[in-house]
Structures are given as structure tokens and as C-alpha cells.
mmCIF file of C-alpha atoms and ligand atoms in Angstrom:
data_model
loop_
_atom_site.group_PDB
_atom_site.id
_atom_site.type_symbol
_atom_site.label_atom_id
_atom_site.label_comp_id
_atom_site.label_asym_id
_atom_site.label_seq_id
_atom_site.Cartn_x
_atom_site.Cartn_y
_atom_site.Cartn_z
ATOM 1 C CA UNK A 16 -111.489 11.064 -32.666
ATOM 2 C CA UNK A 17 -109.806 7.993 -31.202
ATOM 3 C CA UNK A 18 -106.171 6.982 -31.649
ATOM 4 C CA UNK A 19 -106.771 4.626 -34.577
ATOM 5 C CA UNK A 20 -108.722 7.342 -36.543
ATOM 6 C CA UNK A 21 -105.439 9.467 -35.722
ATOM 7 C CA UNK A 22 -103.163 6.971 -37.547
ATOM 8 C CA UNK A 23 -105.303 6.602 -40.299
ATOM 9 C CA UNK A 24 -105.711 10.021 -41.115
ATOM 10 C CA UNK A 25 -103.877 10.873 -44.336
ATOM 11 C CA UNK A 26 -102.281 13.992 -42.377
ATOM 12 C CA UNK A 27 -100.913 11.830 -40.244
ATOM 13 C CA UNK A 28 -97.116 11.634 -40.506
ATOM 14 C CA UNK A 29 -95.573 9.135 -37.846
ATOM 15 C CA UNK A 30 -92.490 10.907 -35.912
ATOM 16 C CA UNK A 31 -88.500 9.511 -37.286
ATOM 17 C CA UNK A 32 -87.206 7.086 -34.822
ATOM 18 C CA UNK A 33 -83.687 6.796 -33.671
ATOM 19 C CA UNK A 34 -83.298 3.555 -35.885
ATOM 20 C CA UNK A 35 -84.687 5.194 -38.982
ATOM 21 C CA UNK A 36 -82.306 7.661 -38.961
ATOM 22 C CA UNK A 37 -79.427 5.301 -37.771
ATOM 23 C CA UNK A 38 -80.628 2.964 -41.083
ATOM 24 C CA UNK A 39 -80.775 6.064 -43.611
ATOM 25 C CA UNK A 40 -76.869 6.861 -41.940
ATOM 26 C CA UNK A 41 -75.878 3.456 -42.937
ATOM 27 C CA UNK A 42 -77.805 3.426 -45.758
ATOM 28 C CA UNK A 43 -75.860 6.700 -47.345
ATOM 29 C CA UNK A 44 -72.705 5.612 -45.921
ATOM 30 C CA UNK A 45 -72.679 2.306 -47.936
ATOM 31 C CA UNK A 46 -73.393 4.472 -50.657
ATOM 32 C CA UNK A 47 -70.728 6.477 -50.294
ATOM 33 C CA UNK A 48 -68.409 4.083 -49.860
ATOM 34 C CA UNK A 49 -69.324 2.431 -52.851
ATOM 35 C CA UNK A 50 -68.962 5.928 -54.797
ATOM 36 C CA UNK A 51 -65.477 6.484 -53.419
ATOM 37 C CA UNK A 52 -64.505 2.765 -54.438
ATOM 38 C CA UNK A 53 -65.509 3.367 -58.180
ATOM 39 C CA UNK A 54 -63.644 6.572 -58.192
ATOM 40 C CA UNK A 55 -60.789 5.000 -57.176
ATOM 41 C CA UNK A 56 -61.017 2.250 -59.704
ATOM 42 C CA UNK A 57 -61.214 4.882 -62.495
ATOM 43 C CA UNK A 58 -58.089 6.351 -60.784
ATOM 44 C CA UNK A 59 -56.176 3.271 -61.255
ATOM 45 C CA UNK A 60 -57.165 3.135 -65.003
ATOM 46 C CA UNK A 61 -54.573 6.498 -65.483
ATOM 47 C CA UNK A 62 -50.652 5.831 -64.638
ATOM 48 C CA UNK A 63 -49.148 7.855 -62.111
ATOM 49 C CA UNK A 64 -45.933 8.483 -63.778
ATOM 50 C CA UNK A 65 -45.347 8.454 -67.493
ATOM 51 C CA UNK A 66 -42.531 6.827 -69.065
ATOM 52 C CA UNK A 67 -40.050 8.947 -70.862
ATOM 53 C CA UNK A 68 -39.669 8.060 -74.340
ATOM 54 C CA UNK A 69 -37.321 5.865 -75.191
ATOM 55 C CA UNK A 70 -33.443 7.589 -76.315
ATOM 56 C CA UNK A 71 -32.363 4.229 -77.570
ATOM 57 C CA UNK A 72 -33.818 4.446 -81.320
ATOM 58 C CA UNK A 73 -32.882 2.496 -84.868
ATOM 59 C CA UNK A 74 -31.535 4.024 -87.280
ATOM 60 C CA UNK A 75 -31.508 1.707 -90.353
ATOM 61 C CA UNK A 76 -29.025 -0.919 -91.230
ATOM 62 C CA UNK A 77 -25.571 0.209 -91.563
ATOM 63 C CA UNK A 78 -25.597 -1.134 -95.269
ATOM 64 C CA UNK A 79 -28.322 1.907 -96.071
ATOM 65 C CA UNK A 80 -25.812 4.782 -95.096
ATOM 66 C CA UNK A 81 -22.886 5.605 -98.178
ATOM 67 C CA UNK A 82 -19.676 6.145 -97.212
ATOM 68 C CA UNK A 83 -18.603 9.607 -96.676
ATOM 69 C CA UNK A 84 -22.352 10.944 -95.939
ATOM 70 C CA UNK A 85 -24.187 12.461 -93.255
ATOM 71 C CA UNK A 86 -27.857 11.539 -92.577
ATOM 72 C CA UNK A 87 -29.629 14.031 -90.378
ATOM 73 C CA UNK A 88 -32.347 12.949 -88.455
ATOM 74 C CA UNK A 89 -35.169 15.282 -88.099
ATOM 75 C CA UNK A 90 -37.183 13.441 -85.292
ATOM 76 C CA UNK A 91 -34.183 12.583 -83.417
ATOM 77 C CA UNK A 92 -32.242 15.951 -83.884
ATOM 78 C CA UNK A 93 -29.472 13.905 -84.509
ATOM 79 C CA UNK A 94 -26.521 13.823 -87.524
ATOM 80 C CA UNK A 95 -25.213 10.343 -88.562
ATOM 81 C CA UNK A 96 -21.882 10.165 -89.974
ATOM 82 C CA UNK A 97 -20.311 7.330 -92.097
ATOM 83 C CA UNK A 98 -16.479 7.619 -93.188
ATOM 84 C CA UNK A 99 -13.483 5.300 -93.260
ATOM 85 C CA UNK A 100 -13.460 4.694 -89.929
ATOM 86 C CA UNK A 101 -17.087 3.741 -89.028
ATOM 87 C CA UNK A 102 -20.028 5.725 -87.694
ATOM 88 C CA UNK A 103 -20.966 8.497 -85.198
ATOM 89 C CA UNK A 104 -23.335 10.619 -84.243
ATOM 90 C CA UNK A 105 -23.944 14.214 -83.150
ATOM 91 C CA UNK A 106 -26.802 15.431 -81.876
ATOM 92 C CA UNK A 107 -28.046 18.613 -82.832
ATOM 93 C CA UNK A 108 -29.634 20.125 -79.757
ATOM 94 C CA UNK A 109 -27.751 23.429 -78.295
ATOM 95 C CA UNK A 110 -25.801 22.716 -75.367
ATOM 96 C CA UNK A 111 -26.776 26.713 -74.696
ATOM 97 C CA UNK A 112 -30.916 26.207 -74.115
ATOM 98 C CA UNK A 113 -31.739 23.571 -76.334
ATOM 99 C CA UNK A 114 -32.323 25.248 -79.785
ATOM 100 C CA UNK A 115 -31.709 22.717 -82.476
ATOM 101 C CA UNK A 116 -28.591 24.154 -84.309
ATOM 102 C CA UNK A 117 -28.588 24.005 -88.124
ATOM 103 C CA UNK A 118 -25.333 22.598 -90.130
ATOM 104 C CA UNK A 119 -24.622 24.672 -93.246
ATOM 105 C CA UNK A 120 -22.457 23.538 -96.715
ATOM 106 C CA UNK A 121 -19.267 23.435 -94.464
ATOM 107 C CA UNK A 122 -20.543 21.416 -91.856
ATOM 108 C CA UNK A 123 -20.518 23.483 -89.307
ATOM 109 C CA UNK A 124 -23.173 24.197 -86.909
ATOM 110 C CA UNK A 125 -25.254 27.339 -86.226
ATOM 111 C CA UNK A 126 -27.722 28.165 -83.523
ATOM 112 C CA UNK A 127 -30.469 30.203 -84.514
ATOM 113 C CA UNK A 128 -31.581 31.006 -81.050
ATOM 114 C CA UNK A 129 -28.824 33.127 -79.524
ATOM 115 C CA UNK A 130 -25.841 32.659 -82.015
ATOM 116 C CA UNK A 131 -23.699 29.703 -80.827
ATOM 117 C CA UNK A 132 -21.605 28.447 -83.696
ATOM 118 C CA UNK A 133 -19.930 25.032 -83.553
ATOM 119 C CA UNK A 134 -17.449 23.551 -85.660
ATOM 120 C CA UNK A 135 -17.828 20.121 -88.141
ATOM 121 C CA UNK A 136 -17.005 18.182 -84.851
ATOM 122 C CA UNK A 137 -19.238 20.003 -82.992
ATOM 123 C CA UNK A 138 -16.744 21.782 -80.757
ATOM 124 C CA UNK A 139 -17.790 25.334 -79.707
ATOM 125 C CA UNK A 140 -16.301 28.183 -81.699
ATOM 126 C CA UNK A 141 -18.241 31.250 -80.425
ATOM 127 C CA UNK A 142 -20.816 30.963 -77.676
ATOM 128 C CA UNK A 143 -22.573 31.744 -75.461
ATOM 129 C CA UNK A 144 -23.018 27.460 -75.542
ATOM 130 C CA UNK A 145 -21.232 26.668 -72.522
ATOM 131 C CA UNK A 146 -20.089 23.404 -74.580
ATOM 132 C CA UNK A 147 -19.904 21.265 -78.111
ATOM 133 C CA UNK A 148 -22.391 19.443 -79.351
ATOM 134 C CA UNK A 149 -23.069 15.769 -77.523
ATOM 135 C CA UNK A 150 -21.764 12.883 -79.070
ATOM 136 C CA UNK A 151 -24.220 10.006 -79.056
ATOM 137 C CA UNK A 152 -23.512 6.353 -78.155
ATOM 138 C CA UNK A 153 -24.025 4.331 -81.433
ATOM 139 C CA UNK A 154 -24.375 0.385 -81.246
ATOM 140 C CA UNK A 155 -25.569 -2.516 -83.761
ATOM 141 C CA UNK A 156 -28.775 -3.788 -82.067
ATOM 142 C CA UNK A 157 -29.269 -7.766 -82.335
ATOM 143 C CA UNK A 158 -31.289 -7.436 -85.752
ATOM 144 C CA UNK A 159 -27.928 -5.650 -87.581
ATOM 145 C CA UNK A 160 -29.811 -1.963 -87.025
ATOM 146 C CA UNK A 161 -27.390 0.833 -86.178
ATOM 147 C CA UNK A 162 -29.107 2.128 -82.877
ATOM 148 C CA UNK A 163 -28.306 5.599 -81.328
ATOM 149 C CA UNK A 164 -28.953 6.165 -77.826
ATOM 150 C CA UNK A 165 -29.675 9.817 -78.096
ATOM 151 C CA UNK A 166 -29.147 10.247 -74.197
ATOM 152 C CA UNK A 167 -25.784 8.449 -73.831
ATOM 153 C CA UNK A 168 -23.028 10.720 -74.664
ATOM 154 C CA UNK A 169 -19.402 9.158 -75.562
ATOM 155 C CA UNK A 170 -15.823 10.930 -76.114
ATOM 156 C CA UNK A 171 -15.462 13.207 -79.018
ATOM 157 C CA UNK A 172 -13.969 11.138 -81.632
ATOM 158 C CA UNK A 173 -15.298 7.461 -80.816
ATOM 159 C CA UNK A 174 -16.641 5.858 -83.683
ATOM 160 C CA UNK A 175 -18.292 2.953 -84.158
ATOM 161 C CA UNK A 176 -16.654 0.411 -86.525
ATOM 162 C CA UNK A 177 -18.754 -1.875 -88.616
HETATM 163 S S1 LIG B 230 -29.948 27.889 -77.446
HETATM 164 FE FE1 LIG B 230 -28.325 27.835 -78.832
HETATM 165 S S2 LIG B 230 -27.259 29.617 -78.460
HETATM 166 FE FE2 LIG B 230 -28.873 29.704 -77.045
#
């Protein structure tokens, strides 16, 4: 059997060079490069930080709230108060852990969690709430809306006169 026969044989399997292997390396490196790339695109798709919901919300126009009435809030966990002298706004949230407290007939407040009670103006009467109830920055946005900014806390006692 000569060397051609040899070669022609179906059994016969020719020996990997250097450059094959050196072209399949490239070969599977391109293709994991490309991989990696397209991962990374898919990564960009999904922010890395989330904005925090905005604490600057509308509340209506002042013309919708009566005089002498409160207007609680459920989504903000926040009371809106209309009297004489303008508007304000307490938020509702425990200064404790959080709880929302509940106002009863008198207008006082009443934590359900661990028993802080706070009076109409949200001063603490009995704790443990290390402090009153927050005060909200109230403003007329641009369209006439009352806006609370349910973040921003002002002095006990500021209202907002429209
Ligand atoms: S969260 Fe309100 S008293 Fe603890």
C-alpha cells in the first residue's frame, strides 16, 4: 500500500496542525467575544439605579377643598387641611417606625403599631414616637394645583395662604 492509497483510505484521519488549532482558538474567541458583547448590550437595556418616586405630588386645585375640612390622602399618607388661614399638610407616617397613624373624631392621631398618640397638630402626646408628625411643604404648582412635597418638612404652624 503506497502513500496515496494511505490518504485515500476512508480510515485515514490527517493529524491537527499547529494552525488548525491556532484558527479554531481564534475562531471560538471571536465567538466569545461576540457573546460577551450581546450580553452586555442586554445589560445596558436595565438601569443601574432606580429613581425614587417622586415626593412632589398634586393635590387638586385649591378651589376643590371647603373651608374648614380635612382631606386625607390614602396614597400619599398625607392629611390636607383648609381653614381661615390657608392650607397645610400633615403626613401621617409614625415618626416611631413608620406605621401610618389613624386620626379619630377629635382629630387626633393614633398609631396602631406600638401606641404613639399625637395630638390635632400632630405633636406627640404619649410615645414611644421620638417626635410629631412631619409637616409637609405645600406650594401652588404653575397650573393653580396645590402640590405637597411629601419629603420636605416645614415649621409646625406654616400655612400656605391662597
Ligand atoms: S410605629 Fe408608630 S408607635 Fe411604633
Amino acid at each position: 500500500m503506497n502513500e496515496s492509497d494511505i490518504r485515500s483510505s476512508k480510515r485515514f484521519k490527517p493529524q491537527r496542525t499547529r494552525r488548525d488549532f491556532l484558527g479554531l482558538a481564534a475562531a471560538w474567541s471571536a465567538v466569545g467575544a461576540f457573546v460577551m458583547a450581546m450580553l452586555g448590550s442586554v445589560r445596558l437595556l436595565v438601569p443601574s439605579v432606580f429613581p425614587e418616586p417622586n415626593s412632589r405630588v398634586k393635590l387638586g386645585k385649591p378651589a376643590q377643598f371647603a373651608r374648614e375640612s380635612s382631606t386625607y390622602f390614602q396614597r400619599y399618607r398625607l392629611w390636607v387641611f383648609r381653614d381661615d388661614d390657608g392650607f397645610h399638610a400633615v403626613s401621617s407616617v409614625c415618626t416611631h417606625l413608620g406605621c401610618v397613624a389613624e386620626r379619630d373624631a377629635e382629630g387626633q392621631y393614633l398609631c396602631p403599631c406600638h401606641g404613639s398618640k399625637f395630638d390635632d397638630q400632630g405633636n406627640v402626646r404619649s410615645g414611644p414616637a421620638p417626635k410629631g408628625l412631619m409637616w409637609v411643604e405645600l406650594s401652588i404648582s404653575p397650573e393653580g394645583q396645590l402640590v405637597a412635597d411629601t419629603l420636605k418638612p416645614v415649621a409646625r404652624g406654616t400655612k400656605l395662604a391662597v
